[in-house]
Structures are given as structure tokens and as C-alpha cells.
PDB file of C-alpha atoms in Angstrom:
ATOM      1  CA  MET A  51     188.900 130.104 169.982  1.00 81.00           C
ATOM      2  CA  THR A  52     186.436 130.590 167.128  1.00 96.00           C
ATOM      3  CA  TRP A  53     183.019 132.283 167.240  1.00 98.00           C
ATOM      4  CA  LEU A  54     181.460 128.795 167.398  1.00 98.00           C
ATOM      5  CA  ASP A  55     183.507 127.921 170.488  1.00 98.00           C
ATOM      6  CA  GLN A  56     182.203 131.020 172.254  1.00 98.00           C
ATOM      7  CA  ILE A  57     178.656 129.703 172.234  1.00 98.00           C
ATOM      8  CA  ARG A  58     177.529 127.971 175.404  1.00 98.00           C
ATOM      9  CA  TRP A  59     176.025 124.817 173.892  1.00 98.00           C
ATOM     10  CA  ASP A  60     173.648 122.974 176.206  1.00 96.00           C
ATOM     11  CA  ALA A  61     174.157 119.438 177.519  1.00 95.00           C
ATOM     12  CA  GLN A  62     172.851 118.080 174.190  1.00 96.00           C
ATOM     13  CA  GLY A  63     175.200 120.312 172.212  1.00 98.00           C
ATOM     14  CA  LEU A  64     172.337 122.557 171.091  1.00 98.00           C
ATOM     15  CA  VAL A  65     171.449 126.229 171.218  1.00 98.00           C
ATOM     16  CA  PRO A  66     167.922 127.704 170.945  1.00 98.00           C
ATOM     17  CA  VAL A  67     167.347 129.860 167.861  1.00 98.00           C
ATOM     18  CA  ILE A  68     164.717 132.544 167.206  1.00 98.00           C
ATOM     19  CA  ALA A  69     163.982 133.417 163.564  1.00 98.00           C
ATOM     20  CA  GLN A  70     162.722 136.980 163.105  1.00 98.00           C
ATOM     21  CA  GLU A  71     161.567 138.415 159.787  1.00 98.00           C
ATOM     22  CA  ASP A  72     163.933 141.202 158.817  1.00 98.00           C
ATOM     23  CA  SER A  73     161.406 143.343 156.963  1.00 97.00           C
ATOM     24  CA  THR A  74     158.564 143.258 159.523  1.00 97.00           C
ATOM     25  CA  GLY A  75     160.156 142.265 162.839  1.00 98.00           C
ATOM     26  CA  ASP A  76     157.672 139.397 163.148  1.00 98.00           C
ATOM     27  CA  VAL A  77     158.918 136.441 165.156  1.00 98.00           C
ATOM     28  CA  LEU A  78     158.311 133.559 162.760  1.00 98.00           C
ATOM     29  CA  MET A  79     159.609 130.467 164.492  1.00 98.00           C
ATOM     30  CA  PHE A  80     161.788 128.924 167.154  1.00 98.00           C
ATOM     31  CA  ALA A  81     164.074 125.946 166.673  1.00 98.00           C
ATOM     32  CA  TRP A  82     167.421 124.483 167.704  1.00 98.00           C
ATOM     33  CA  MET A  83     170.880 124.287 166.145  1.00 98.00           C
ATOM     34  CA  ASN A  84     173.934 122.210 166.858  1.00 98.00           C
ATOM     35  CA  ARG A  85     177.423 123.349 165.954  1.00 98.00           C
ATOM     36  CA  GLU A  86     177.281 122.012 162.402  1.00 98.00           C
ATOM     37  CA  ALA A  87     173.861 123.575 161.758  1.00 98.00           C
ATOM     38  CA  LEU A  88     175.063 127.007 162.843  1.00 98.00           C
ATOM     39  CA  ALA A  89     178.309 126.666 160.887  1.00 98.00           C
ATOM     40  CA  ARG A  90     176.349 125.768 157.732  1.00 98.00           C
ATOM     41  CA  THR A  91     173.897 128.608 158.327  1.00 98.00           C
ATOM     42  CA  ALA A  92     176.768 131.086 158.465  1.00 98.00           C
ATOM     43  CA  GLU A  93     178.521 129.565 155.439  1.00 98.00           C
ATOM     44  CA  THR A  94     175.500 129.246 153.166  1.00 98.00           C
ATOM     45  CA  GLY A  95     173.382 132.213 154.267  1.00 98.00           C
ATOM     46  CA  GLN A  96     170.356 129.936 154.631  1.00 98.00           C
ATOM     47  CA  ALA A  97     168.975 128.652 157.922  1.00 98.00           C
ATOM     48  CA  VAL A  98     169.946 125.090 158.804  1.00 98.00           C
ATOM     49  CA  TYR A  99     168.524 123.736 162.069  1.00 98.00           C
ATOM     50  CA  TRP A 100     168.863 120.549 164.057  1.00 98.00           C
ATOM     51  CA  SER A 101     165.673 118.511 164.160  1.00 97.00           C
ATOM     52  CA  ARG A 102     165.333 117.087 167.664  1.00 95.00           C
ATOM     53  CA  SER A 103     162.549 114.734 166.566  1.00 94.00           C
ATOM     54  CA  ARG A 104     164.294 113.411 163.462  1.00 95.00           C
ATOM     55  CA  HIS A 105     167.820 113.625 164.927  1.00 97.00           C
ATOM     56  CA  LYS A 106     169.324 115.167 161.825  1.00 98.00           C
ATOM     57  CA  LEU A 107     170.226 118.437 160.178  1.00 98.00           C
ATOM     58  CA  TRP A 108     167.207 120.203 158.749  1.00 97.00           C
ATOM     59  CA  HIS A 109     167.768 122.682 155.939  1.00 98.00           C
ATOM     60  CA  LYS A 110     164.603 124.704 156.430  1.00 97.00           C
ATOM     61  CA  GLY A 111     162.679 124.619 153.145  1.00 95.00           C
ATOM     62  CA  GLU A 112     164.191 121.360 151.883  1.00 95.00           C
ATOM     63  CA  GLU A 113     160.686 119.869 151.585  1.00 92.00           C
ATOM     64  CA  SER A 114     158.502 122.954 151.311  1.00 92.00           C
ATOM     65  CA  GLY A 115     160.733 125.195 149.213  1.00 94.00           C
ATOM     66  CA  HIS A 116     160.295 127.787 151.931  1.00 95.00           C
ATOM     67  CA  PHE A 117     163.953 128.526 152.585  1.00 98.00           C
ATOM     68  CA  GLN A 118     165.140 131.244 154.938  1.00 98.00           C
ATOM     69  CA  GLN A 119     167.673 133.784 153.727  1.00 98.00           C
ATOM     70  CA  VAL A 120     169.789 134.906 156.686  1.00 98.00           C
ATOM     71  CA  HIS A 121     170.702 138.596 156.946  1.00 98.00           C
ATOM     72  CA  ALA A 122     172.221 138.646 160.415  1.00 98.00           C
ATOM     73  CA  ILE A 123     173.174 136.245 163.201  1.00 98.00           C
ATOM     74  CA  ARG A 124     172.978 137.646 166.717  1.00 98.00           C
ATOM     75  CA  LEU A 125     173.888 136.174 170.087  1.00 98.00           C
ATOM     76  CA  ASP A 126     172.549 137.113 173.510  1.00 98.00           C
ATOM     77  CA  CYS A 127     174.419 138.345 176.578  1.00 98.00           C
ATOM     78  CA  ASP A 128     174.846 134.854 178.033  1.00 97.00           C
ATOM     79  CA  ASN A 129     176.113 133.411 174.742  1.00 98.00           C
ATOM     80  CA  ASP A 130     173.424 130.745 174.815  1.00 98.00           C
ATOM     81  CA  VAL A 131     170.597 131.956 172.528  1.00 98.00           C
ATOM     82  CA  VAL A 132     170.835 132.862 168.819  1.00 98.00           C
ATOM     83  CA  LEU A 133     168.617 135.336 166.955  1.00 98.00           C
ATOM     84  CA  LEU A 134     168.458 135.201 163.155  1.00 98.00           C
ATOM     85  CA  ARG A 135     167.223 138.083 161.040  1.00 98.00           C
ATOM     86  CA  ILE A 136     165.777 136.436 157.944  1.00 98.00           C
ATOM     87  CA  THR A 137     163.691 136.732 154.812  1.00 98.00           C
ATOM     88  CA  GLN A 138     161.217 133.878 154.526  1.00 98.00           C
ATOM     89  CA  LEU A 139     161.409 132.748 150.881  1.00 97.00           C
ATOM     90  CA  GLY A 140     159.069 130.708 148.657  1.00 94.00           C
ATOM     91  CA  HIS A 141     155.784 132.548 149.140  1.00 94.00           C
ATOM     92  CA  GLU A 142     154.627 136.134 149.519  1.00 94.00           C
ATOM     93  CA  PRO A 143     153.964 136.819 152.359  1.00 96.00           C
ATOM     94  CA  GLY A 144     156.425 134.319 153.804  1.00 96.00           C
ATOM     95  CA  ILE A 145     155.224 131.042 155.291  1.00 96.00           C
ATOM     96  CA  ALA A 146     157.405 129.842 158.169  1.00 96.00           C
ATOM     97  CA  CYS A 147     154.897 127.519 159.821  1.00 97.00           C
ATOM     98  CA  HIS A 148     154.190 123.948 158.765  1.00 95.00           C
ATOM     99  CA  THR A 149     150.465 124.757 159.173  1.00 96.00           C
ATOM    100  CA  GLY A 150     150.762 127.131 156.198  1.00 96.00           C
ATOM    101  CA  ARG A 151     150.692 130.293 158.296  1.00 97.00           C
ATOM    102  CA  HIS A 152     153.110 133.228 158.248  1.00 97.00           C
ATOM    103  CA  SER A 153     154.320 132.691 161.816  1.00 98.00           C
ATOM    104  CA  CYS A 154     154.316 129.687 164.126  1.00 98.00           C
ATOM    105  CA  PHE A 155     153.084 131.952 166.940  1.00 98.00           C
ATOM    106  CA  PHE A 156     149.503 132.178 165.712  1.00 98.00           C
ATOM    107  CA  GLN A 157     147.762 131.166 168.925  1.00 98.00           C
ATOM    108  CA  LYS A 158     146.886 134.031 171.245  1.00 98.00           C
ATOM    109  CA  LEU A 159     145.639 133.739 174.820  1.00 98.00           C
ATOM    110  CA  GLU A 160     142.179 135.324 174.940  1.00 98.00           C
ATOM    111  CA  ASN A 161     139.777 134.865 177.853  1.00 96.00           C
ATOM    112  CA  GLY A 162     141.653 131.818 179.069  1.00 97.00           C
ATOM    113  CA  GLN A 163     141.737 130.116 175.681  1.00 97.00           C
ATOM    114  CA  TRP A 164     144.334 129.707 172.951  1.00 98.00           C
ATOM    115  CA  THR A 165     142.727 131.298 169.902  1.00 98.00           C
ATOM    116  CA  PRO A 166     144.133 131.018 166.342  1.00 97.00           C
ATOM    117  CA  THR A 167     144.728 134.531 164.989  1.00 95.00           C
ATOM    118  CA  GLU A 168     146.374 134.108 161.608  1.00 94.00           C
ATOM    119  CA  THR A 169     144.934 132.810 158.396  1.00 95.00           C
ATOM    120  CA  VAL A 170     146.349 129.803 156.585  1.00 96.00           C
ATOM    121  CA  LEU A 171     148.111 131.249 153.540  1.00 96.00           C
ATOM    122  CA  GLN A 172     148.611 127.939 151.796  1.00 94.00           C
ATOM    123  CA  ASP A 173     147.225 124.443 152.385  1.00 93.00           C
ATOM    124  CA  PRO A 174     149.960 122.271 153.966  1.00 94.00           C
ATOM    125  CA  ASP A 175     148.981 119.464 151.571  1.00 91.00           C
ATOM    126  CA  GLN A 176     149.930 121.787 148.735  1.00 91.00           C
ATOM    127  CA  ILE A 177     153.167 122.900 150.398  1.00 90.00           C
ATOM    128  CA  TYR A 178     154.516 119.441 151.110  1.00 85.00           C
ATOM    129  CA  LYS A 179     153.412 117.890 147.805  1.00 71.00           C
ATOM    130  CA  LYS A 180     156.214 119.744 146.029  1.00 54.00           C
TER     131      LYS A 180
ATOM    132  CA  MET B 128     141.754 121.006 180.394  1.00 81.00           C
ATOM    133  CA  THR B 129     142.921 124.571 180.971  1.00 96.00           C
ATOM    134  CA  TRP B 130     145.097 126.690 178.690  1.00 98.00           C
ATOM    135  CA  LEU B 131     148.044 125.836 180.981  1.00 98.00           C
ATOM    136  CA  ASP B 132     147.464 122.115 180.496  1.00 98.00           C
ATOM    137  CA  GLN B 133     147.634 122.562 176.731  1.00 98.00           C
ATOM    138  CA  ILE B 134     151.263 123.624 176.886  1.00 98.00           C
ATOM    139  CA  ARG B 135     153.820 120.902 176.221  1.00 98.00           C
ATOM    140  CA  TRP B 136     156.121 121.493 179.180  1.00 98.00           C
ATOM    141  CA  ASP B 137     159.579 119.965 178.777  1.00 96.00           C
ATOM    142  CA  ALA B 138     161.067 117.251 181.012  1.00 95.00           C
ATOM    143  CA  GLN B 139     161.952 119.927 183.583  1.00 96.00           C
ATOM    144  CA  GLY B 140     158.425 121.360 183.497  1.00 98.00           C
ATOM    145  CA  LEU B 141     159.602 124.447 181.614  1.00 98.00           C
ATOM    146  CA  VAL B 142     158.756 126.234 178.385  1.00 98.00           C
ATOM    147  CA  PRO B 143     161.039 128.639 176.472  1.00 98.00           C
ATOM    148  CA  VAL B 144     159.787 132.230 176.294  1.00 98.00           C
ATOM    149  CA  ILE B 145     160.663 135.013 173.870  1.00 98.00           C
ATOM    150  CA  ALA B 146     159.991 138.605 174.992  1.00 98.00           C
ATOM    151  CA  GLN B 147     159.343 140.977 172.095  1.00 98.00           C
ATOM    152  CA  GLU B 148     158.849 144.721 172.482  1.00 98.00           C
ATOM    153  CA  ASP B 149     155.334 145.572 171.388  1.00 98.00           C
ATOM    154  CA  SER B 150     156.073 149.061 170.069  1.00 97.00           C
ATOM    155  CA  THR B 151     159.209 148.265 168.027  1.00 97.00           C
ATOM    156  CA  GLY B 152     159.108 144.513 167.393  1.00 98.00           C
ATOM    157  CA  ASP B 153     162.612 144.209 168.866  1.00 98.00           C
ATOM    158  CA  VAL B 154     163.363 140.839 170.433  1.00 98.00           C
ATOM    159  CA  LEU B 155     164.573 141.849 173.891  1.00 98.00           C
ATOM    160  CA  MET B 156     165.285 138.633 175.740  1.00 98.00           C
ATOM    161  CA  PHE B 157     164.789 134.903 176.030  1.00 98.00           C
ATOM    162  CA  ALA B 158     164.049 133.035 179.272  1.00 98.00           C
ATOM    163  CA  TRP B 159     162.076 130.124 180.691  1.00 98.00           C
ATOM    164  CA  MET B 160     158.828 129.733 182.585  1.00 98.00           C
ATOM    165  CA  ASN B 161     157.317 126.957 184.630  1.00 98.00           C
ATOM    166  CA  ARG B 162     153.593 126.572 185.097  1.00 98.00           C
ATOM    167  CA  GLU B 163     153.401 128.908 188.084  1.00 98.00           C
ATOM    168  CA  ALA B 164     155.471 131.601 186.335  1.00 98.00           C
ATOM    169  CA  LEU B 165     153.184 131.594 183.313  1.00 98.00           C
ATOM    170  CA  ALA B 166     150.051 131.565 185.481  1.00 98.00           C
ATOM    171  CA  ARG B 167     151.330 134.590 187.413  1.00 98.00           C
ATOM    172  CA  THR B 168     152.314 136.354 184.212  1.00 98.00           C
ATOM    173  CA  ALA B 169     148.780 135.980 182.894  1.00 98.00           C
ATOM    174  CA  GLU B 170     147.184 137.000 186.197  1.00 98.00           C
ATOM    175  CA  THR B 171     149.353 140.028 186.949  1.00 98.00           C
ATOM    176  CA  GLY B 172     150.110 141.310 183.452  1.00 98.00           C
ATOM    177  CA  GLN B 173     153.821 141.465 184.297  1.00 98.00           C
ATOM    178  CA  ALA B 174     156.410 138.925 183.167  1.00 98.00           C
ATOM    179  CA  VAL B 175     157.410 136.319 185.747  1.00 98.00           C
ATOM    180  CA  TYR B 176     160.048 133.823 184.665  1.00 98.00           C
ATOM    181  CA  TRP B 177     161.692 130.770 186.187  1.00 98.00           C
ATOM    182  CA  SER B 178     165.362 131.302 186.942  1.00 97.00           C
ATOM    183  CA  ARG B 179     167.171 128.089 186.059  1.00 95.00           C
ATOM    184  CA  SER B 180     170.352 129.257 187.830  1.00 94.00           C
ATOM    185  CA  ARG B 181     168.655 130.372 191.045  1.00 95.00           C
ATOM    186  CA  HIS B 182     165.905 127.727 190.946  1.00 97.00           C
ATOM    187  CA  LYS B 183     163.140 130.139 191.821  1.00 98.00           C
ATOM    188  CA  LEU B 184     160.491 132.376 190.348  1.00 98.00           C
ATOM    189  CA  TRP B 185     161.911 135.593 188.972  1.00 97.00           C
ATOM    190  CA  HIS B 186     159.622 138.587 188.678  1.00 98.00           C
ATOM    191  CA  LYS B 187     161.551 140.452 186.001  1.00 97.00           C
ATOM    192  CA  GLY B 188     162.418 143.902 187.394  1.00 96.00           C
ATOM    193  CA  GLU B 189     162.251 142.887 191.061  1.00 95.00           C
ATOM    194  CA  GLU B 190     165.847 144.077 191.527  1.00 92.00           C
ATOM    195  CA  SER B 191     166.284 146.527 188.664  1.00 92.00           C
ATOM    196  CA  GLY B 192     162.839 148.132 188.618  1.00 94.00           C
ATOM    197  CA  HIS B 193     162.747 147.206 184.930  1.00 95.00           C
ATOM    198  CA  PHE B 194     159.425 145.367 184.924  1.00 98.00           C
ATOM    199  CA  GLN B 195     157.773 144.059 181.761  1.00 98.00           C
ATOM    200  CA  GLN B 196     154.163 144.928 181.042  1.00 98.00           C
ATOM    201  CA  VAL B 197     152.597 142.092 179.060  1.00 98.00           C
ATOM    202  CA  HIS B 198     150.223 142.971 176.196  1.00 98.00           C
ATOM    203  CA  ALA B 199     149.792 139.555 174.651  1.00 98.00           C
ATOM    204  CA  ILE B 200     150.746 135.941 175.264  1.00 98.00           C
ATOM    205  CA  ARG B 201     151.185 133.801 172.174  1.00 98.00           C
ATOM    206  CA  LEU B 202     151.921 130.109 171.706  1.00 98.00           C
ATOM    207  CA  ASP B 203     153.517 128.358 168.753  1.00 98.00           C
ATOM    208  CA  CYS B 204     152.124 125.590 166.545  1.00 98.00           C
ATOM    209  CA  ASP B 205     153.702 122.811 168.624  1.00 97.00           C
ATOM    210  CA  ASN B 206     152.424 124.270 171.903  1.00 98.00           C
ATOM    211  CA  ASP B 207     155.940 124.342 173.311  1.00 98.00           C
ATOM    212  CA  VAL B 208     157.236 127.914 172.886  1.00 98.00           C
ATOM    213  CA  VAL B 209     155.687 131.126 174.267  1.00 98.00           C
ATOM    214  CA  LEU B 210     156.001 134.606 172.753  1.00 98.00           C
ATOM    215  CA  LEU B 211     155.248 137.647 174.924  1.00 98.00           C
ATOM    216  CA  ARG B 212     154.486 141.074 173.479  1.00 98.00           C
ATOM    217  CA  ILE B 213     155.672 143.513 176.123  1.00 98.00           C
ATOM    218  CA  THR B 214     156.537 147.056 177.089  1.00 98.00           C
ATOM    219  CA  GLN B 215     159.871 147.223 178.905  1.00 98.00           C
ATOM    220  CA  LEU B 216     159.276 149.578 181.840  1.00 97.00           C
ATOM    221  CA  GLY B 217     161.632 151.581 184.102  1.00 94.00           C
ATOM    222  CA  HIS B 218     163.756 153.394 181.544  1.00 94.00           C
ATOM    223  CA  GLU B 219     163.259 155.075 178.213  1.00 94.00           C
ATOM    224  CA  PRO B 220     164.221 153.401 175.927  1.00 96.00           C
ATOM    225  CA  GLY B 221     163.581 150.132 177.740  1.00 96.00           C
ATOM    226  CA  ILE B 222     166.460 148.153 179.201  1.00 96.00           C
ATOM    227  CA  ALA B 223     165.855 144.398 179.145  1.00 96.00           C
ATOM    228  CA  CYS B 224     169.469 143.244 179.444  1.00 97.00           C
ATOM    229  CA  HIS B 225     171.426 142.948 182.698  1.00 95.00           C
ATOM    230  CA  THR B 226     174.338 144.615 180.877  1.00 96.00           C
ATOM    231  CA  GLY B 227     172.280 147.810 180.699  1.00 96.00           C
ATOM    232  CA  ARG B 228     171.453 147.461 177.017  1.00 97.00           C
ATOM    233  CA  HIS B 229     168.068 147.611 175.307  1.00 97.00           C
ATOM    234  CA  SER B 230     168.164 144.015 174.086  1.00 98.00           C
ATOM    235  CA  CYS B 231     170.086 140.962 175.214  1.00 98.00           C
ATOM    236  CA  PHE B 232     170.839 140.198 171.541  1.00 98.00           C
ATOM    237  CA  PHE B 233     173.488 142.876 171.134  1.00 98.00           C
ATOM    238  CA  GLN B 234     176.249 140.675 169.721  1.00 98.00           C
ATOM    239  CA  LYS B 235     176.331 140.393 165.949  1.00 98.00           C
ATOM    240  CA  LEU B 236     178.426 137.995 163.905  1.00 98.00           C
ATOM    241  CA  GLU B 237     180.701 140.083 161.678  1.00 98.00           C
ATOM    242  CA  ASN B 238     183.710 138.680 159.831  1.00 96.00           C
ATOM    243  CA  GLY B 239     183.759 135.617 162.058  1.00 97.00           C
ATOM    244  CA  GLN B 240     183.613 137.576 165.317  1.00 97.00           C
ATOM    245  CA  TRP B 241     180.861 138.425 167.800  1.00 98.00           C
ATOM    246  CA  THR B 242     180.763 142.218 167.803  1.00 98.00           C
ATOM    247  CA  PRO B 243     178.774 144.297 170.333  1.00 97.00           C
ATOM    248  CA  THR B 244     176.378 146.539 168.422  1.00 95.00           C
ATOM    249  CA  GLU B 245     174.279 148.322 171.035  1.00 94.00           C
ATOM    250  CA  THR B 246     175.301 151.006 173.488  1.00 95.00           C
ATOM    251  CA  VAL B 247     174.963 150.581 177.245  1.00 96.00           C
ATOM    252  CA  LEU B 248     172.031 152.811 178.209  1.00 96.00           C
ATOM    253  CA  GLN B 249     172.644 152.622 181.944  1.00 94.00           C
ATOM    254  CA  ASP B 250     175.557 151.350 184.032  1.00 93.00           C
ATOM    255  CA  PRO B 251     174.579 147.981 185.575  1.00 94.00           C
ATOM    256  CA  ASP B 252     176.094 149.154 188.872  1.00 91.00           C
ATOM    257  CA  GLN B 253     173.518 151.936 188.860  1.00 91.00           C
ATOM    258  CA  ILE B 254     170.660 149.646 187.866  1.00 90.00           C
ATOM    259  CA  TYR B 255     171.234 147.042 190.570  1.00 85.00           C
ATOM    260  CA  LYS B 256     172.044 149.524 193.373  1.00 71.00           C
ATOM    261  CA  LYS B 257     168.359 150.442 193.532  1.00 54.00           C
TER     262      LYS B 257
END
């Protein structure tokens, strides 16, 4: 029984993953991994997710250059959620969101409305032209 | 179109939720909400989840006394993941995990093994006797 076998993969063979910035504690993004994605993440030290929309492995940063260096891999009490402690590479401050923002969680509920709260650090057209 | 309608609920009518401690930035737990759970969370200022195992609303702390005071509700770029900024009430330091630990993410991958890294702050038998 390996550490990968101990994870309770869901019916699709996936596990939810939270990526948290190691230096600030900011929650940057949420995604999914299958067994191969998590194995590669552990082996390479860079985050590899499973894209549910594209149905393939997704080495975060492969298009944007914004790779994620993984410092720690944690697992919750039910063995069914993973937490990564990462450094978001490629820009300072790090850009995890495809909108060019630091964090994907930039919408805040204020007076019954979702309000954007973070500035765009880099134009997505610039990021994905690389 | 209300703020609740803007969320992309999954096929089961649920959205994944990350609970992050406001004072420390620690990621404490991960759970799910349906529409009613999120509406109640916003109304009451305390976290209400949907228990997928018990198939009912779950006011976090209803058995343990370890309620979660909600400071902010955030939504990601795809409108399908919620991030709560909370204070974990009922014990100092806060206990979010049913094992009596601060955070549910207490297992760390070290040398190919999941290793517990946080101490048990209170015996679960004590917590759930209340």
C-alpha cells in the first residue's frame, strides 16, 4: 500500500486540490488531480493537475510560464482532499489566475453582489502569447 | 439574477468550499455547500455546510460547539469554488477537525509516507460528549 493508494479517489478517480502560497498563506487556486497528476507533482516538485474540461494532464504554467514550485503536500483527515504549499513562479507577485490576478478567489460578496477585489497584474493576452 | 444564481453549482447542486482562518491564513477544512447552506451562511454569519454522507444541512459546531464565524465569502474566477475567511470558535486555538486538531490538513507527505504533523488539542470523546 503506497501513499497514493491511501487517497480516497472519487468516482472519477480524482481528488480536489487547494494550492496555497507558502510565503503569504494566500489561497491561490483550486483544481483536481488524478493519480498520475499527483505522482508527477511529487516526483517533479511542480504542480501537475488534471484538467476536467480538456481531459488531460495539465502542468500548471505550461502555457503561461507560471509554474508552481511545491514545498509540501498535505492530506486531510478523510484522505480525500489535498493541500499544496507552493511558490507561484513566473511573475512577482505570483499570478495563479488565468485572468492575470494573484489569486483565483478575487470576487468578494459585498451587499449581495460579487465584487472584484484584486487588480489584474498582467494582461492575459500578454501571458498566453508566450 | 441573485449572487446565488451566479454560482455554477455542480450536477448535485453543490459547490466546494474552503475554510481559511482569518487571523493566521491556515486552511482549516474543506466541505461542500448547496444553495440553502450558502444562503444561511451569508444570512447568519456562521458556516453551514451540506453533509454529503448524512444528506442534510450541517451547521458546523452544532455537536461540538466549534462554530465558525464568517468574515468574508469569496468566489473563484470560474464561479464554482467558494473560499470562506473564518474564525474557528469554541476553543483556543481553534479546532476545525473532528480528530481534535486545529486543521484537517494535518498529514504531510514525507519520504513517501503520510505523517501526522499536528497535535491533538482536545480529545474527540470530550468534544462530542457536549
